[in-house]
Coordinates of C-alpha atoms and ligand atoms in Angstrom, one line a residue:
M25 CA 58.6 -37.0 34.5
W26 CA 55.1 -37.8 33.4
N27 CA 54.7 -40.7 35.8
K28 CA 56.1 -38.5 38.6
S29 CA 53.7 -35.8 37.9
I30 CA 50.8 -38.2 37.7
N31 CA 51.7 -39.7 41.1
L32 CA 52.0 -36.3 42.6
L33 CA 48.6 -35.3 41.2
N34 CA 47.1 -38.5 42.5
E35 CA 48.6 -37.8 46.0
M36 CA 47.3 -34.3 46.0
I37 CA 43.8 -35.4 45.1
T38 CA 43.9 -38.2 47.8
K39 CA 45.0 -35.7 50.4
G40 CA 42.7 -32.9 49.2
D41 CA 39.7 -32.3 51.4
K42 CA 38.3 -29.4 49.5
I43 CA 39.1 -29.2 45.8
A44 CA 38.2 -26.3 43.6
L45 CA 38.2 -26.6 39.8
I46 CA 38.6 -23.3 38.0
G47 CA 37.5 -22.4 34.5
H48 CA 38.5 -19.3 32.6
F49 CA 36.6 -16.0 31.9
N50 CA 34.1 -16.5 29.1
P51 CA 34.2 -20.3 29.4
D52 CA 34.1 -22.2 26.2
G53 CA 33.6 -25.8 25.4
D54 CA 37.1 -26.7 26.4
S55 CA 36.8 -24.8 29.7
V56 CA 33.5 -26.3 30.6
G57 CA 34.5 -29.8 29.3
S58 CA 37.7 -29.9 31.2
T59 CA 36.3 -28.6 34.5
T60 CA 33.2 -30.9 34.4
G61 CA 35.3 -33.8 33.1
F62 CA 37.6 -33.5 36.1
Y63 CA 34.6 -33.0 38.4
N64 CA 33.0 -36.2 37.1
F65 CA 36.3 -38.1 37.5
L66 CA 36.5 -37.0 41.1
Q67 CA 32.9 -37.9 41.7
Q68 CA 33.5 -41.4 40.4
F69 CA 36.0 -41.9 43.2
S70 CA 33.8 -40.3 45.8
K71 CA 35.7 -37.0 45.9
D72 CA 33.6 -33.9 46.1
S73 CA 34.8 -30.8 44.3
T74 CA 33.4 -27.4 43.3
I75 CA 33.6 -25.9 39.9
I76 CA 34.1 -22.1 39.7
Y77 CA 33.6 -20.1 36.6
P78 CA 34.7 -16.4 36.4
S79 CA 31.8 -15.6 34.1
G80 CA 28.6 -17.2 33.0
V81 CA 28.4 -20.5 31.1
P82 CA 26.8 -20.2 27.6
Q83 CA 23.4 -21.9 27.3
F84 CA 24.6 -24.5 24.7
L85 CA 27.1 -25.9 27.2
K86 CA 24.9 -26.1 30.3
F87 CA 24.0 -29.7 29.6
L88 CA 27.5 -30.6 30.8
L89 CA 27.1 -29.0 34.3
P90 CA 26.4 -31.1 37.3
E91 CA 23.3 -30.3 39.2
Q92 CA 25.2 -28.9 42.2
N93 CA 28.7 -27.6 43.1
V94 CA 28.9 -25.1 40.3
L95 CA 29.6 -21.4 41.1
E96 CA 29.5 -18.6 38.7
Y97 CA 30.8 -15.1 39.1
P98 CA 29.3 -12.6 39.8
Q99 CA 26.1 -14.0 41.2
D100 CA 27.8 -16.5 43.5
N101 CA 30.6 -14.2 44.5
E102 CA 30.3 -14.7 48.3
K103 CA 30.3 -18.5 47.9
I104 CA 33.3 -18.3 45.5
V105 CA 35.3 -16.3 48.0
N106 CA 34.6 -18.8 50.8
C107 CA 35.2 -21.8 48.5
I108 CA 38.6 -20.6 47.3
N109 CA 39.7 -19.6 50.8
D110 CA 38.6 -23.0 52.2
S111 CA 40.1 -25.1 49.4
D112 CA 43.3 -27.0 50.0
L113 CA 43.7 -27.9 46.3
I114 CA 43.0 -25.7 43.4
V115 CA 43.1 -27.0 39.8
C116 CA 43.2 -24.4 37.0
L117 CA 42.1 -25.8 33.6
D118 CA 42.5 -24.3 30.1
F119 CA 44.2 -21.1 30.9
N120 CA 47.9 -20.2 31.5
A121 CA 47.8 -17.4 34.2
F122 CA 45.5 -16.2 36.9
S123 CA 44.8 -13.1 35.0
R124 CA 42.6 -15.1 32.6
T125 CA 40.1 -15.4 35.5
E126 CA 39.7 -11.6 35.5
N127 CA 38.0 -10.8 38.9
L128 CA 39.1 -13.9 40.7
K129 CA 42.9 -13.5 39.9
H130 CA 43.8 -12.0 43.3
L131 CA 41.8 -14.6 45.2
L132 CA 43.6 -17.3 43.4
A133 CA 47.0 -15.7 43.8
E134 CA 46.5 -15.2 47.5
S135 CA 45.2 -18.6 48.3
K136 CA 47.4 -20.9 50.4
A137 CA 46.1 -24.0 48.6
K138 CA 48.2 -26.3 46.5
K139 CA 47.7 -25.3 42.9
V140 CA 47.8 -27.4 39.8
L141 CA 47.7 -26.2 36.2
I142 CA 46.4 -28.3 33.3
D143 CA 46.6 -26.3 30.1
H144 CA 47.6 -26.2 26.4
H145 CA 48.4 -22.5 25.9
I146 CA 51.9 -21.2 25.4
N147 CA 53.9 -19.5 28.2
P148 CA 52.2 -20.9 31.3
D149 CA 52.9 -18.9 34.5
I150 CA 54.6 -21.9 36.1
N151 CA 55.8 -20.0 39.1
S152 CA 52.3 -19.7 40.4
F153 CA 51.7 -23.4 40.6
N154 CA 52.9 -26.4 42.5
L155 CA 52.4 -28.8 39.7
V156 CA 52.1 -28.0 36.0
F157 CA 50.8 -30.1 33.1
S158 CA 51.4 -27.9 30.0
D159 CA 51.4 -29.2 26.5
T160 CA 50.8 -27.2 23.3
E161 CA 50.9 -30.3 21.1
V162 CA 47.3 -31.3 21.9
S163 CA 44.0 -30.2 20.4
S164 CA 42.6 -29.0 23.8
T165 CA 43.0 -29.1 27.5
C166 CA 40.4 -31.9 27.4
E167 CA 42.8 -34.0 25.3
L168 CA 45.6 -33.4 27.8
L169 CA 43.2 -34.1 30.7
Y170 CA 42.2 -37.4 28.9
K171 CA 45.8 -38.4 28.8
I172 CA 46.2 -37.5 32.5
L173 CA 43.1 -39.2 33.7
T174 CA 43.7 -42.4 31.7
S175 CA 47.2 -42.4 33.2
M176 CA 45.9 -42.3 36.8
P177 CA 46.3 -45.6 38.7
Q178 CA 42.5 -45.9 39.1
I179 CA 42.1 -46.0 35.3
G180 CA 45.3 -47.7 34.3
G181 CA 45.1 -46.8 30.6
D182 CA 41.6 -48.3 30.2
A183 CA 39.3 -45.6 28.9
D184 CA 36.3 -47.9 29.7
K185 CA 37.0 -47.2 33.3
L186 CA 36.2 -43.5 32.9
S187 CA 32.6 -42.6 33.6
F188 CA 30.2 -41.8 30.8
A189 CA 29.9 -38.3 32.1
T190 CA 33.7 -37.8 32.1
G191 CA 33.9 -39.1 28.5
Q192 CA 31.2 -36.9 27.3
S193 CA 32.7 -33.8 28.8
L194 CA 36.2 -34.5 27.4
Y195 CA 34.7 -35.2 24.0
V196 CA 32.9 -31.9 23.9
G197 CA 36.0 -29.9 24.8
M198 CA 38.1 -31.6 22.1
M199 CA 35.3 -31.2 19.5
T200 CA 34.7 -27.5 20.2
D201 CA 38.4 -26.5 20.5
T202 CA 39.2 -28.2 17.1
N203 CA 36.1 -26.3 15.7
N204 CA 34.6 -29.7 14.9
Y205 CA 37.8 -31.3 13.7
S206 CA 38.9 -28.5 11.4
N207 CA 42.0 -27.3 13.3
S208 CA 44.6 -28.5 15.8
V209 CA 43.8 -32.2 15.2
F210 CA 46.8 -34.4 16.2
P211 CA 47.0 -38.1 15.6
F212 CA 46.3 -38.7 19.3
T213 CA 43.2 -36.5 19.1
L214 CA 41.5 -39.0 16.8
E215 CA 42.7 -41.9 19.0
M216 CA 41.0 -40.2 22.0
A217 CA 37.9 -39.7 19.9
S218 CA 37.9 -43.3 18.8
Q219 CA 38.4 -44.6 22.4
L220 CA 35.6 -42.4 23.7
L221 CA 33.1 -43.5 20.9
S222 CA 34.0 -47.1 21.7
K223 CA 33.1 -46.6 25.3
G224 CA 29.7 -45.3 24.3
V225 CA 30.0 -41.5 24.1
D226 CA 27.1 -40.4 21.7
K227 CA 28.7 -38.2 19.1
D228 CA 25.5 -37.5 17.3
A229 CA 23.7 -36.4 20.4
I230 CA 26.6 -34.2 21.3
Q231 CA 26.9 -32.7 17.9
N232 CA 23.2 -31.8 18.0
K233 CA 23.4 -30.3 21.5
V234 CA 26.5 -28.2 20.7
F235 CA 26.1 -27.3 17.0
G236 CA 22.4 -27.9 16.4
A237 CA 20.7 -25.9 19.1
Y238 CA 21.3 -22.2 18.0
S239 CA 18.5 -19.6 18.4
V240 CA 16.9 -18.0 15.3
D241 CA 18.3 -14.6 16.6
R242 CA 21.8 -16.0 16.5
M243 CA 21.4 -17.3 12.9
R244 CA 20.0 -13.9 11.8
L245 CA 22.8 -12.1 13.5
M246 CA 25.3 -14.4 11.7
G247 CA 23.6 -13.7 8.4
Y248 CA 23.6 -10.0 9.0
L249 CA 27.3 -9.9 9.9
L250 CA 28.3 -11.9 6.9
Y251 CA 26.2 -9.9 4.4
E252 CA 26.4 -6.3 5.7
N253 CA 29.3 -6.1 8.2
M254 CA 32.2 -8.3 7.1
V255 CA 35.1 -6.4 5.6
Y256 CA 37.2 -8.4 3.1
L257 CA 40.8 -7.2 2.5
P258 CA 42.1 -9.4 -0.3
E259 CA 45.3 -7.4 -0.4
Y260 CA 46.2 -8.8 3.1
N261 CA 44.4 -12.1 2.8
A262 CA 42.3 -11.0 5.7
A263 CA 38.7 -10.3 6.7
F264 CA 37.1 -9.0 9.9
M265 CA 33.7 -8.4 11.5
T266 CA 32.6 -6.1 14.3
L267 CA 29.7 -6.7 16.7
S268 CA 28.6 -3.4 18.3
L269 CA 26.4 -3.1 21.4
E270 CA 23.7 -1.7 19.2
D271 CA 23.7 -4.8 17.0
Q272 CA 23.8 -7.0 20.1
K273 CA 20.6 -5.4 21.2
R274 CA 19.0 -5.5 17.8
F275 CA 19.6 -9.3 17.5
N276 CA 18.7 -10.1 21.2
Y277 CA 22.3 -11.2 21.8
Q278 CA 23.0 -13.9 24.4
K279 CA 26.3 -14.8 25.9
G280 CA 28.1 -17.2 23.5
D281 CA 26.1 -16.2 20.4
N282 CA 29.3 -15.0 18.7
E283 CA 30.9 -18.4 19.3
G284 CA 32.6 -19.6 16.1
F285 CA 31.8 -16.4 14.1
V286 CA 35.5 -15.6 13.8
N287 CA 36.1 -18.9 11.9
L288 CA 33.6 -18.1 9.1
A289 CA 35.8 -15.8 7.0
L290 CA 38.5 -18.5 6.9
S291 CA 36.3 -20.4 4.5
I292 CA 36.9 -17.7 1.9
K293 CA 39.5 -18.8 -0.7
G294 CA 42.8 -17.0 0.1
V295 CA 41.8 -15.7 3.5
T296 CA 44.4 -16.7 6.0
I297 CA 43.7 -14.2 8.9
S298 CA 40.2 -13.6 10.3
A299 CA 39.4 -11.2 13.2
F300 CA 36.2 -10.6 15.1
F301 CA 35.6 -7.7 17.4
T302 CA 32.9 -7.7 20.1
E303 CA 32.0 -4.4 21.9
S304 CA 31.3 -4.5 25.7
E305 CA 30.8 -1.8 28.3
E306 CA 34.4 -2.0 29.5
F307 CA 36.5 -2.9 26.4
I308 CA 36.5 -4.5 23.0
R309 CA 37.0 -8.3 22.9
V310 CA 39.2 -9.5 20.0
S311 CA 39.2 -12.9 18.5
L312 CA 41.8 -13.9 15.9
R313 CA 42.2 -17.0 13.7
S314 CA 44.7 -17.9 11.0
K315 CA 45.7 -20.7 8.8
G316 CA 49.1 -22.3 8.3
D317 CA 52.3 -20.5 9.4
I318 CA 50.7 -17.1 10.2
S319 CA 50.8 -16.6 13.9
V320 CA 47.9 -14.7 15.4
N321 CA 49.5 -15.2 18.7
I322 CA 52.3 -12.8 17.6
F323 CA 49.8 -10.6 15.8
S324 CA 47.7 -10.3 19.0
G325 CA 50.8 -9.7 21.2
A326 CA 51.9 -6.9 18.9
F327 CA 48.5 -5.1 18.4
F328 CA 45.7 -6.5 20.5
N329 CA 47.1 -6.9 24.1
G330 CA 46.6 -10.6 24.1
G331 CA 47.9 -14.0 22.8
G332 CA 46.9 -17.6 22.7
H333 CA 47.9 -20.2 20.1
K334 CA 49.5 -19.9 16.7
N335 CA 46.2 -20.2 14.8
A336 CA 43.8 -19.0 17.5
A337 CA 44.3 -16.1 19.8
G338 CA 42.4 -13.5 21.7
G339 CA 43.0 -10.0 22.9
K340 CA 41.5 -6.7 24.1
L341 CA 41.2 -3.2 22.7
F342 CA 40.5 0.0 24.7
I343 CA 39.6 2.4 21.8
P344 CA 36.3 3.9 20.6
F345 CA 34.5 1.1 18.8
N346 CA 34.0 3.1 15.6
E347 CA 37.9 3.2 15.3
V348 CA 38.2 -0.5 15.1
P349 CA 38.2 -0.9 11.2
D350 CA 41.0 1.7 10.8
Y351 CA 42.9 0.2 13.7
F352 CA 42.7 -3.3 12.2
K353 CA 43.7 -2.1 8.7
N354 CA 46.8 -0.4 10.1
A355 CA 47.6 -3.3 12.3
I356 CA 47.4 -5.9 9.5
K357 CA 49.4 -3.6 7.2
E358 CA 52.2 -3.3 9.8
F359 CA 52.1 -7.0 10.6
K360 CA 52.2 -8.1 7.0
K361 CA 55.4 -6.1 6.5
D362 CA 57.3 -8.6 8.7
N363 CA 55.2 -11.7 8.4
Ligands
MN27 MN1 41.3 -24.8 25.1

């Protein structure tokens, strides 16, 4: 099955004249790592492709982007429409359904191109794709992509044959999706890390670029949220924080500044569920994390219009922002009755 899929992918790439690599809305390290990792792999074998992001790439991940062939919605909208319509192969990475690309979902659904999915989220929308690589037993899409690329005939299992740029991108996606090796680390995750370090990927430089380049505003925002905003609910082993538009303005909030904040409360002894709510003009973005057997995927599906993984999920709320605390307290109360 695996070999058959690899051969099919190789054939699609060989035949593909115009290849588009699609990231998800609010691209994170795994989204940017997997799209740029695949891009660099294709470059190595003289195949041009274009990366499309449905929203802006946060500053701390921009070092992974190639100098050209990157399109971002909304500013490159016209080029994105043309690129998707002209593509004969579309590869979707790190999301399980077109809806995760928000404004691009109809373009993708209507495209006549062959479509490939490479992803690690549960319940992939397999009917929308000609070829699906879906595995939830990996740290990240980058880990799955590493397995795929090293299985390709051009690489033949020898990680040294991957370009430095590919290795660096895949390492970043794995490192960020495991929250720096603190969750979803599988035995092969460390094998992959080991092989990438052996081939020269500079983990200290990456660590510094990704986790050591925050703005002062972001640090102060984190301090403020932890000290004045976090609500601790020991009776439910839970904690949550809320980031309003007003506070975003106060702390000169930039895209991606809240990255990782949802994990902070899990360091409190006994806390097994953490939630983070970010207000935007259109809706409230929900991030959920848990420890052990508690499934925030189920929690999100039941109360937050979303899903994801067992220990990491997202969602959306369409309620007044000041109602979030009461909404969360009721939701966790209900959830804890059955879980
Ligand atoms: Mn991911």
